[in-house]
C-alpha cells in the first residue's frame, strides 16, 4: 500500500483491527496535514488517541513502552510502512493541542459511539479562550527559558 495515497475511509475500515490489537484504545483521530487534505512529500501521520487508563496500565510496564507501542501498532494496523508517525495522548495533551485536534481532526475509530463528539464539545475553544491559553503558554515558555538562562 502506498501510504501517501491511503484515504480516510481505508483507515476507518482498517481500524476494525484496533479492539484486538490495541484493546486499551477508546478513540483514534487523524489530524494535521493529512486530515486537512494538504498533504505533501514531507507529511507525516499525526494520530491522537484516547486510552482507557486502567486497561493501558495493565498492558504496559511503563509509559515509555506505551509510547513505542502506540506508533508501532498503529503503523501495523494501518499498513503505513513508515517511521513518520506522531501520536498524541488525549489523556495528557494540552488544551492548546486538544483544541486543534478537535477542530481539524477526523475520526478514525471510536469504541463507544459519541466519544468524538463529546471530545469536540469539551475541547473546542472560542477565539478569546484560545487567546488566553496562548498567552499563558507563552508566559510558561518564557519563564522556563529564563530559568534555563536563555
mmCIF file with all atom_site columns, C-alpha atoms in Angstrom:
data_model
loop_
_atom_site.group_PDB
_atom_site.id
_atom_site.type_symbol
_atom_site.label_atom_id
_atom_site.label_alt_id
_atom_site.label_comp_id
_atom_site.label_asym_id
_atom_site.label_entity_id
_atom_site.label_seq_id
_atom_site.pdbx_PDB_ins_code
_atom_site.Cartn_x
_atom_site.Cartn_y
_atom_site.Cartn_z
_atom_site.occupancy
_atom_site.B_iso_or_equiv
_atom_site.pdbx_formal_charge
_atom_site.auth_seq_id
_atom_site.auth_comp_id
_atom_site.auth_asym_id
_atom_site.auth_atom_id
_atom_site.pdbx_PDB_model_num
ATOM 1   C CA . UNK A 1 1   ? 0.000   0.000  0.000  1.00 0.00 ? 1   UNK A CA 1
ATOM 2   C CA . UNK A 1 2   ? 1.314   3.452  -0.898 1.00 0.00 ? 2   UNK A CA 1
ATOM 3   C CA . UNK A 1 3   ? 0.977   5.327  2.369  1.00 0.00 ? 3   UNK A CA 1
ATOM 4   C CA . UNK A 1 4   ? 0.816   8.711  0.596  1.00 0.00 ? 4   UNK A CA 1
ATOM 5   C CA . UNK A 1 5   ? -2.442  7.714  -1.083 1.00 0.00 ? 5   UNK A CA 1
ATOM 6   C CA . UNK A 1 6   ? -4.285  5.873  1.681  1.00 0.00 ? 6   UNK A CA 1
ATOM 7   C CA . UNK A 1 7   ? -7.593  7.581  2.277  1.00 0.00 ? 7   UNK A CA 1
ATOM 8   C CA . UNK A 1 8   ? -9.599  8.187  5.414  1.00 0.00 ? 8   UNK A CA 1
ATOM 9   C CA . UNK A 1 9   ? -12.229 5.565  4.553  1.00 0.00 ? 9   UNK A CA 1
ATOM 10  C CA . UNK A 1 10  ? -9.473  2.980  4.224  1.00 0.00 ? 10  UNK A CA 1
ATOM 11  C CA . UNK A 1 11  ? -8.068  3.945  7.634  1.00 0.00 ? 11  UNK A CA 1
ATOM 12  C CA . UNK A 1 12  ? -11.556 3.680  9.118  1.00 0.00 ? 12  UNK A CA 1
ATOM 13  C CA . UNK A 1 13  ? -12.015 0.212  7.610  1.00 0.00 ? 13  UNK A CA 1
ATOM 14  C CA . UNK A 1 14  ? -8.611  -0.949 8.853  1.00 0.00 ? 14  UNK A CA 1
ATOM 15  C CA . UNK A 1 15  ? -9.414  0.414  12.323 1.00 0.00 ? 15  UNK A CA 1
ATOM 16  C CA . UNK A 1 16  ? -11.634 -2.637 12.867 1.00 0.00 ? 16  UNK A CA 1
ATOM 17  C CA . UNK A 1 17  ? -8.396  -4.368 13.954 1.00 0.00 ? 17  UNK A CA 1
ATOM 18  C CA . UNK A 1 18  ? -7.917  -1.966 16.879 1.00 0.00 ? 18  UNK A CA 1
ATOM 19  C CA . UNK A 1 19  ? -10.032 -3.766 19.527 1.00 0.00 ? 19  UNK A CA 1
ATOM 20  C CA . UNK A 1 20  ? -7.977  -6.948 19.154 1.00 0.00 ? 20  UNK A CA 1
ATOM 21  C CA . UNK A 1 21  ? -4.530  -5.393 18.724 1.00 0.00 ? 21  UNK A CA 1
ATOM 22  C CA . UNK A 1 22  ? -4.956  -2.348 20.993 1.00 0.00 ? 22  UNK A CA 1
ATOM 23  C CA . UNK A 1 23  ? -7.773  -3.117 23.469 1.00 0.00 ? 23  UNK A CA 1
ATOM 24  C CA . UNK A 1 24  ? -6.900  -0.081 25.602 1.00 0.00 ? 24  UNK A CA 1
ATOM 25  C CA . UNK A 1 25  ? -7.805  2.345  22.780 1.00 0.00 ? 25  UNK A CA 1
ATOM 26  C CA . UNK A 1 26  ? -11.101 4.216  23.065 1.00 0.00 ? 26  UNK A CA 1
ATOM 27  C CA . UNK A 1 27  ? -10.622 6.597  20.137 1.00 0.00 ? 27  UNK A CA 1
ATOM 28  C CA . UNK A 1 28  ? -8.236  7.382  17.258 1.00 0.00 ? 28  UNK A CA 1
ATOM 29  C CA . UNK A 1 29  ? -8.298  10.712 15.425 1.00 0.00 ? 29  UNK A CA 1
ATOM 30  C CA . UNK A 1 30  ? -6.255  11.657 12.373 1.00 0.00 ? 30  UNK A CA 1
ATOM 31  C CA . UNK A 1 31  ? -5.163  15.299 12.473 1.00 0.00 ? 31  UNK A CA 1
ATOM 32  C CA . UNK A 1 32  ? -2.637  17.574 10.829 1.00 0.00 ? 32  UNK A CA 1
ATOM 33  C CA . UNK A 1 33  ? -1.990  17.906 7.108  1.00 0.00 ? 33  UNK A CA 1
ATOM 34  C CA . UNK A 1 34  ? -3.495  14.541 6.198  1.00 0.00 ? 34  UNK A CA 1
ATOM 35  C CA . UNK A 1 35  ? -6.766  15.359 7.966  1.00 0.00 ? 35  UNK A CA 1
ATOM 36  C CA . UNK A 1 36  ? -6.874  18.818 6.382  1.00 0.00 ? 36  UNK A CA 1
ATOM 37  C CA . UNK A 1 37  ? -6.054  17.411 2.941  1.00 0.00 ? 37  UNK A CA 1
ATOM 38  C CA . UNK A 1 38  ? -2.916  19.485 2.351  1.00 0.00 ? 38  UNK A CA 1
ATOM 39  C CA . UNK A 1 39  ? -0.539  16.534 2.049  1.00 0.00 ? 39  UNK A CA 1
ATOM 40  C CA . UNK A 1 40  ? 2.968   16.955 0.664  1.00 0.00 ? 40  UNK A CA 1
ATOM 41  C CA . UNK A 1 41  ? 6.065   14.748 0.378  1.00 0.00 ? 41  UNK A CA 1
ATOM 42  C CA . UNK A 1 42  ? 7.116   15.635 3.927  1.00 0.00 ? 42  UNK A CA 1
ATOM 43  C CA . UNK A 1 43  ? 3.737   14.927 5.526  1.00 0.00 ? 43  UNK A CA 1
ATOM 44  C CA . UNK A 1 44  ? 3.870   12.578 8.464  1.00 0.00 ? 44  UNK A CA 1
ATOM 45  C CA . UNK A 1 45  ? 0.994   10.744 10.104 1.00 0.00 ? 45  UNK A CA 1
ATOM 46  C CA . UNK A 1 46  ? -0.482  12.558 13.098 1.00 0.00 ? 46  UNK A CA 1
ATOM 47  C CA . UNK A 1 47  ? -2.772  10.479 15.286 1.00 0.00 ? 47  UNK A CA 1
ATOM 48  C CA . UNK A 1 48  ? -4.433  11.414 18.553 1.00 0.00 ? 48  UNK A CA 1
ATOM 49  C CA . UNK A 1 49  ? -5.529  8.562  20.781 1.00 0.00 ? 49  UNK A CA 1
ATOM 50  C CA . UNK A 1 50  ? -7.728  8.317  23.830 1.00 0.00 ? 50  UNK A CA 1
ATOM 51  C CA . UNK A 1 51  ? -6.891  5.372  26.075 1.00 0.00 ? 51  UNK A CA 1
ATOM 52  C CA . UNK A 1 52  ? -8.708  3.558  28.821 1.00 0.00 ? 52  UNK A CA 1
ATOM 53  C CA . UNK A 1 53  ? -6.154  4.247  31.544 1.00 0.00 ? 53  UNK A CA 1
ATOM 54  C CA . UNK A 1 54  ? -6.933  1.107  33.559 1.00 0.00 ? 54  UNK A CA 1
ATOM 55  C CA . UNK A 1 55  ? -6.507  -1.243 30.616 1.00 0.00 ? 55  UNK A CA 1
ATOM 56  C CA . UNK A 1 56  ? -3.396  0.627  29.420 1.00 0.00 ? 56  UNK A CA 1
ATOM 57  C CA . UNK A 1 57  ? -1.833  0.407  32.902 1.00 0.00 ? 57  UNK A CA 1
ATOM 58  C CA . UNK A 1 58  ? -2.333  -3.363 32.888 1.00 0.00 ? 58  UNK A CA 1
ATOM 59  C CA . UNK A 1 59  ? -0.940  -3.645 29.349 1.00 0.00 ? 59  UNK A CA 1
ATOM 60  C CA . UNK A 1 60  ? 2.270   -1.639 29.721 1.00 0.00 ? 60  UNK A CA 1
ATOM 61  C CA . UNK A 1 61  ? 5.026   -1.793 32.317 1.00 0.00 ? 61  UNK A CA 1
ATOM 62  C CA . UNK A 1 62  ? 5.713   1.921  31.977 1.00 0.00 ? 62  UNK A CA 1
ATOM 63  C CA . UNK A 1 63  ? 4.763   4.983  29.973 1.00 0.00 ? 63  UNK A CA 1
ATOM 64  C CA . UNK A 1 64  ? 7.851   4.792  27.756 1.00 0.00 ? 64  UNK A CA 1
ATOM 65  C CA . UNK A 1 65  ? 6.960   1.335  26.472 1.00 0.00 ? 65  UNK A CA 1
ATOM 66  C CA . UNK A 1 66  ? 3.425   2.516  25.727 1.00 0.00 ? 66  UNK A CA 1
ATOM 67  C CA . UNK A 1 67  ? 4.683   5.355  23.504 1.00 0.00 ? 67  UNK A CA 1
ATOM 68  C CA . UNK A 1 68  ? 6.682   2.951  21.359 1.00 0.00 ? 68  UNK A CA 1
ATOM 69  C CA . UNK A 1 69  ? 3.761   0.529  21.188 1.00 0.00 ? 69  UNK A CA 1
ATOM 70  C CA . UNK A 1 70  ? 1.280   3.192  20.078 1.00 0.00 ? 70  UNK A CA 1
ATOM 71  C CA . UNK A 1 71  ? 3.302   4.110  16.983 1.00 0.00 ? 71  UNK A CA 1
ATOM 72  C CA . UNK A 1 72  ? 4.320   0.561  16.147 1.00 0.00 ? 72  UNK A CA 1
ATOM 73  C CA . UNK A 1 73  ? 0.807   -0.838 16.497 1.00 0.00 ? 73  UNK A CA 1
ATOM 74  C CA . UNK A 1 74  ? -0.867  1.967  14.529 1.00 0.00 ? 74  UNK A CA 1
ATOM 75  C CA . UNK A 1 75  ? 1.732   1.562  11.783 1.00 0.00 ? 75  UNK A CA 1
ATOM 76  C CA . UNK A 1 76  ? 0.986   -2.151 11.619 1.00 0.00 ? 76  UNK A CA 1
ATOM 77  C CA . UNK A 1 77  ? -2.819  -1.834 11.772 1.00 0.00 ? 77  UNK A CA 1
ATOM 78  C CA . UNK A 1 78  ? -2.937  0.823  9.049  1.00 0.00 ? 78  UNK A CA 1
ATOM 79  C CA . UNK A 1 79  ? -0.113  -0.757 6.985  1.00 0.00 ? 79  UNK A CA 1
ATOM 80  C CA . UNK A 1 80  ? 1.615   2.616  6.696  1.00 0.00 ? 80  UNK A CA 1
ATOM 81  C CA . UNK A 1 81  ? 5.173   1.327  6.217  1.00 0.00 ? 81  UNK A CA 1
ATOM 82  C CA . UNK A 1 82  ? 6.738   4.458  7.642  1.00 0.00 ? 82  UNK A CA 1
ATOM 83  C CA . UNK A 1 83  ? 8.543   5.709  10.730 1.00 0.00 ? 83  UNK A CA 1
ATOM 84  C CA . UNK A 1 84  ? 6.934   9.127  10.346 1.00 0.00 ? 84  UNK A CA 1
ATOM 85  C CA . UNK A 1 85  ? 4.121   8.684  12.848 1.00 0.00 ? 85  UNK A CA 1
ATOM 86  C CA . UNK A 1 86  ? 3.391   11.091 15.681 1.00 0.00 ? 86  UNK A CA 1
ATOM 87  C CA . UNK A 1 87  ? 0.977   10.092 18.420 1.00 0.00 ? 87  UNK A CA 1
ATOM 88  C CA . UNK A 1 88  ? -0.660  12.491 20.873 1.00 0.00 ? 88  UNK A CA 1
ATOM 89  C CA . UNK A 1 89  ? -2.255  11.045 24.004 1.00 0.00 ? 89  UNK A CA 1
ATOM 90  C CA . UNK A 1 90  ? -5.506  12.917 24.573 1.00 0.00 ? 90  UNK A CA 1
ATOM 91  C CA . UNK A 1 91  ? -5.412  11.919 28.243 1.00 0.00 ? 91  UNK A CA 1
ATOM 92  C CA . UNK A 1 92  ? -2.415  14.166 28.792 1.00 0.00 ? 92  UNK A CA 1
ATOM 93  C CA . UNK A 1 93  ? -2.096  16.710 25.979 1.00 0.00 ? 93  UNK A CA 1
ATOM 94  C CA . UNK A 1 94  ? -2.501  20.444 26.483 1.00 0.00 ? 94  UNK A CA 1
ATOM 95  C CA . UNK A 1 95  ? -5.760  22.296 25.875 1.00 0.00 ? 95  UNK A CA 1
ATOM 96  C CA . UNK A 1 96  ? -3.963  24.136 23.070 1.00 0.00 ? 96  UNK A CA 1
ATOM 97  C CA . UNK A 1 97  ? -3.189  20.921 21.150 1.00 0.00 ? 97  UNK A CA 1
ATOM 98  C CA . UNK A 1 98  ? -6.571  19.358 22.005 1.00 0.00 ? 98  UNK A CA 1
ATOM 99  C CA . UNK A 1 99  ? -8.379  22.358 20.505 1.00 0.00 ? 99  UNK A CA 1
ATOM 100 C CA . UNK A 1 100 ? -6.666  21.942 17.129 1.00 0.00 ? 100 UNK A CA 1
ATOM 101 C CA . UNK A 1 101 ? -7.255  18.188 17.145 1.00 0.00 ? 101 UNK A CA 1
ATOM 102 C CA . UNK A 1 102 ? -10.945 18.782 17.921 1.00 0.00 ? 102 UNK A CA 1
ATOM 103 C CA . UNK A 1 103 ? -11.194 21.462 15.244 1.00 0.00 ? 103 UNK A CA 1
ATOM 104 C CA . UNK A 1 104 ? -9.317  19.767 12.388 1.00 0.00 ? 104 UNK A CA 1
ATOM 105 C CA . UNK A 1 105 ? -9.305  16.097 13.330 1.00 0.00 ? 105 UNK A CA 1
ATOM 106 C CA . UNK A 1 106 ? -11.090 13.308 11.509 1.00 0.00 ? 106 UNK A CA 1
ATOM 107 C CA . UNK A 1 107 ? -12.465 10.388 13.485 1.00 0.00 ? 107 UNK A CA 1
ATOM 108 C CA . UNK A 1 108 ? -10.873 7.080  12.509 1.00 0.00 ? 108 UNK A CA 1
ATOM 109 C CA . UNK A 1 109 ? -12.100 4.864  15.355 1.00 0.00 ? 109 UNK A CA 1
ATOM 110 C CA . UNK A 1 110 ? -14.233 5.148  18.455 1.00 0.00 ? 110 UNK A CA 1
ATOM 111 C CA . UNK A 1 111 ? -15.011 2.306  20.816 1.00 0.00 ? 111 UNK A CA 1
ATOM 112 C CA . UNK A 1 112 ? -18.188 3.960  22.071 1.00 0.00 ? 112 UNK A CA 1
ATOM 113 C CA . UNK A 1 113 ? -20.359 5.942  19.710 1.00 0.00 ? 113 UNK A CA 1
ATOM 114 C CA . UNK A 1 114 ? -20.425 9.622  20.586 1.00 0.00 ? 114 UNK A CA 1
ATOM 115 C CA . UNK A 1 115 ? -16.929 9.704  22.136 1.00 0.00 ? 115 UNK A CA 1
ATOM 116 C CA . UNK A 1 116 ? -15.589 12.001 19.407 1.00 0.00 ? 116 UNK A CA 1
ATOM 117 C CA . UNK A 1 117 ? -18.488 14.445 19.636 1.00 0.00 ? 117 UNK A CA 1
ATOM 118 C CA . UNK A 1 118 ? -18.094 14.546 23.419 1.00 0.00 ? 118 UNK A CA 1
ATOM 119 C CA . UNK A 1 119 ? -14.369 15.278 22.978 1.00 0.00 ? 119 UNK A CA 1
ATOM 120 C CA . UNK A 1 120 ? -15.133 18.053 20.485 1.00 0.00 ? 120 UNK A CA 1
ATOM 121 C CA . UNK A 1 121 ? -17.683 19.683 22.799 1.00 0.00 ? 121 UNK A CA 1
ATOM 122 C CA . UNK A 1 122 ? -15.192 19.596 25.678 1.00 0.00 ? 122 UNK A CA 1
ATOM 123 C CA . UNK A 1 123 ? -12.067 20.742 23.820 1.00 0.00 ? 123 UNK A CA 1
ATOM 124 C CA . UNK A 1 124 ? -13.129 23.207 21.125 1.00 0.00 ? 124 UNK A CA 1
ATOM 125 C CA . UNK A 1 125 ? -12.424 26.715 22.411 1.00 0.00 ? 125 UNK A CA 1
ATOM 126 C CA . UNK A 1 126 ? -13.599 30.161 21.403 1.00 0.00 ? 126 UNK A CA 1
ATOM 127 C CA . UNK A 1 127 ? -11.124 32.619 19.925 1.00 0.00 ? 127 UNK A CA 1
ATOM 128 C CA . UNK A 1 128 ? -10.956 34.523 23.216 1.00 0.00 ? 128 UNK A CA 1
ATOM 129 C CA . UNK A 1 129 ? -10.333 31.297 25.163 1.00 0.00 ? 129 UNK A CA 1
ATOM 130 C CA . UNK A 1 130 ? -7.534  30.400 22.731 1.00 0.00 ? 130 UNK A CA 1
ATOM 131 C CA . UNK A 1 131 ? -6.008  33.858 23.181 1.00 0.00 ? 131 UNK A CA 1
ATOM 132 C CA . UNK A 1 132 ? -5.864  33.295 26.958 1.00 0.00 ? 132 UNK A CA 1
ATOM 133 C CA . UNK A 1 133 ? -4.425  29.785 26.529 1.00 0.00 ? 133 UNK A CA 1
ATOM 134 C CA . UNK A 1 134 ? -1.798  31.101 24.076 1.00 0.00 ? 134 UNK A CA 1
ATOM 135 C CA . UNK A 1 135 ? -0.849  33.965 26.387 1.00 0.00 ? 135 UNK A CA 1
ATOM 136 C CA . UNK A 1 136 ? -0.455  31.600 29.367 1.00 0.00 ? 136 UNK A CA 1
ATOM 137 C CA . UNK A 1 137 ? 1.544   29.121 27.300 1.00 0.00 ? 137 UNK A CA 1
ATOM 138 C CA . UNK A 1 138 ? 3.844   31.873 26.055 1.00 0.00 ? 138 UNK A CA 1
ATOM 139 C CA . UNK A 1 139 ? 4.405   33.043 29.655 1.00 0.00 ? 139 UNK A CA 1
ATOM 140 C CA . UNK A 1 140 ? 5.244   29.478 30.751 1.00 0.00 ? 140 UNK A CA 1
ATOM 141 C CA . UNK A 1 141 ? 7.756   29.122 27.916 1.00 0.00 ? 141 UNK A CA 1
ATOM 142 C CA . UNK A 1 142 ? 9.375   32.467 28.707 1.00 0.00 ? 142 UNK A CA 1
ATOM 143 C CA . UNK A 1 143 ? 9.639   31.524 32.385 1.00 0.00 ? 143 UNK A CA 1
ATOM 144 C CA . UNK A 1 144 ? 11.176  28.153 31.513 1.00 0.00 ? 144 UNK A CA 1
ATOM 145 C CA . UNK A 1 145 ? 13.708  29.748 29.166 1.00 0.00 ? 145 UNK A CA 1
ATOM 146 C CA . UNK A 1 146 ? 14.568  32.340 31.796 1.00 0.00 ? 146 UNK A CA 1
ATOM 147 C CA . UNK A 1 147 ? 15.162  29.596 34.382 1.00 0.00 ? 147 UNK A CA 1
ATOM 148 C CA . UNK A 1 148 ? 17.459  27.875 31.874 1.00 0.00 ? 148 UNK A CA 1
ATOM 149 C CA . UNK A 1 149 ? 19.405  31.089 31.395 1.00 0.00 ? 149 UNK A CA 1
ATOM 150 C CA . UNK A 1 150 ? 18.287  31.616 27.825 1.00 0.00 ? 150 UNK A CA 1
#
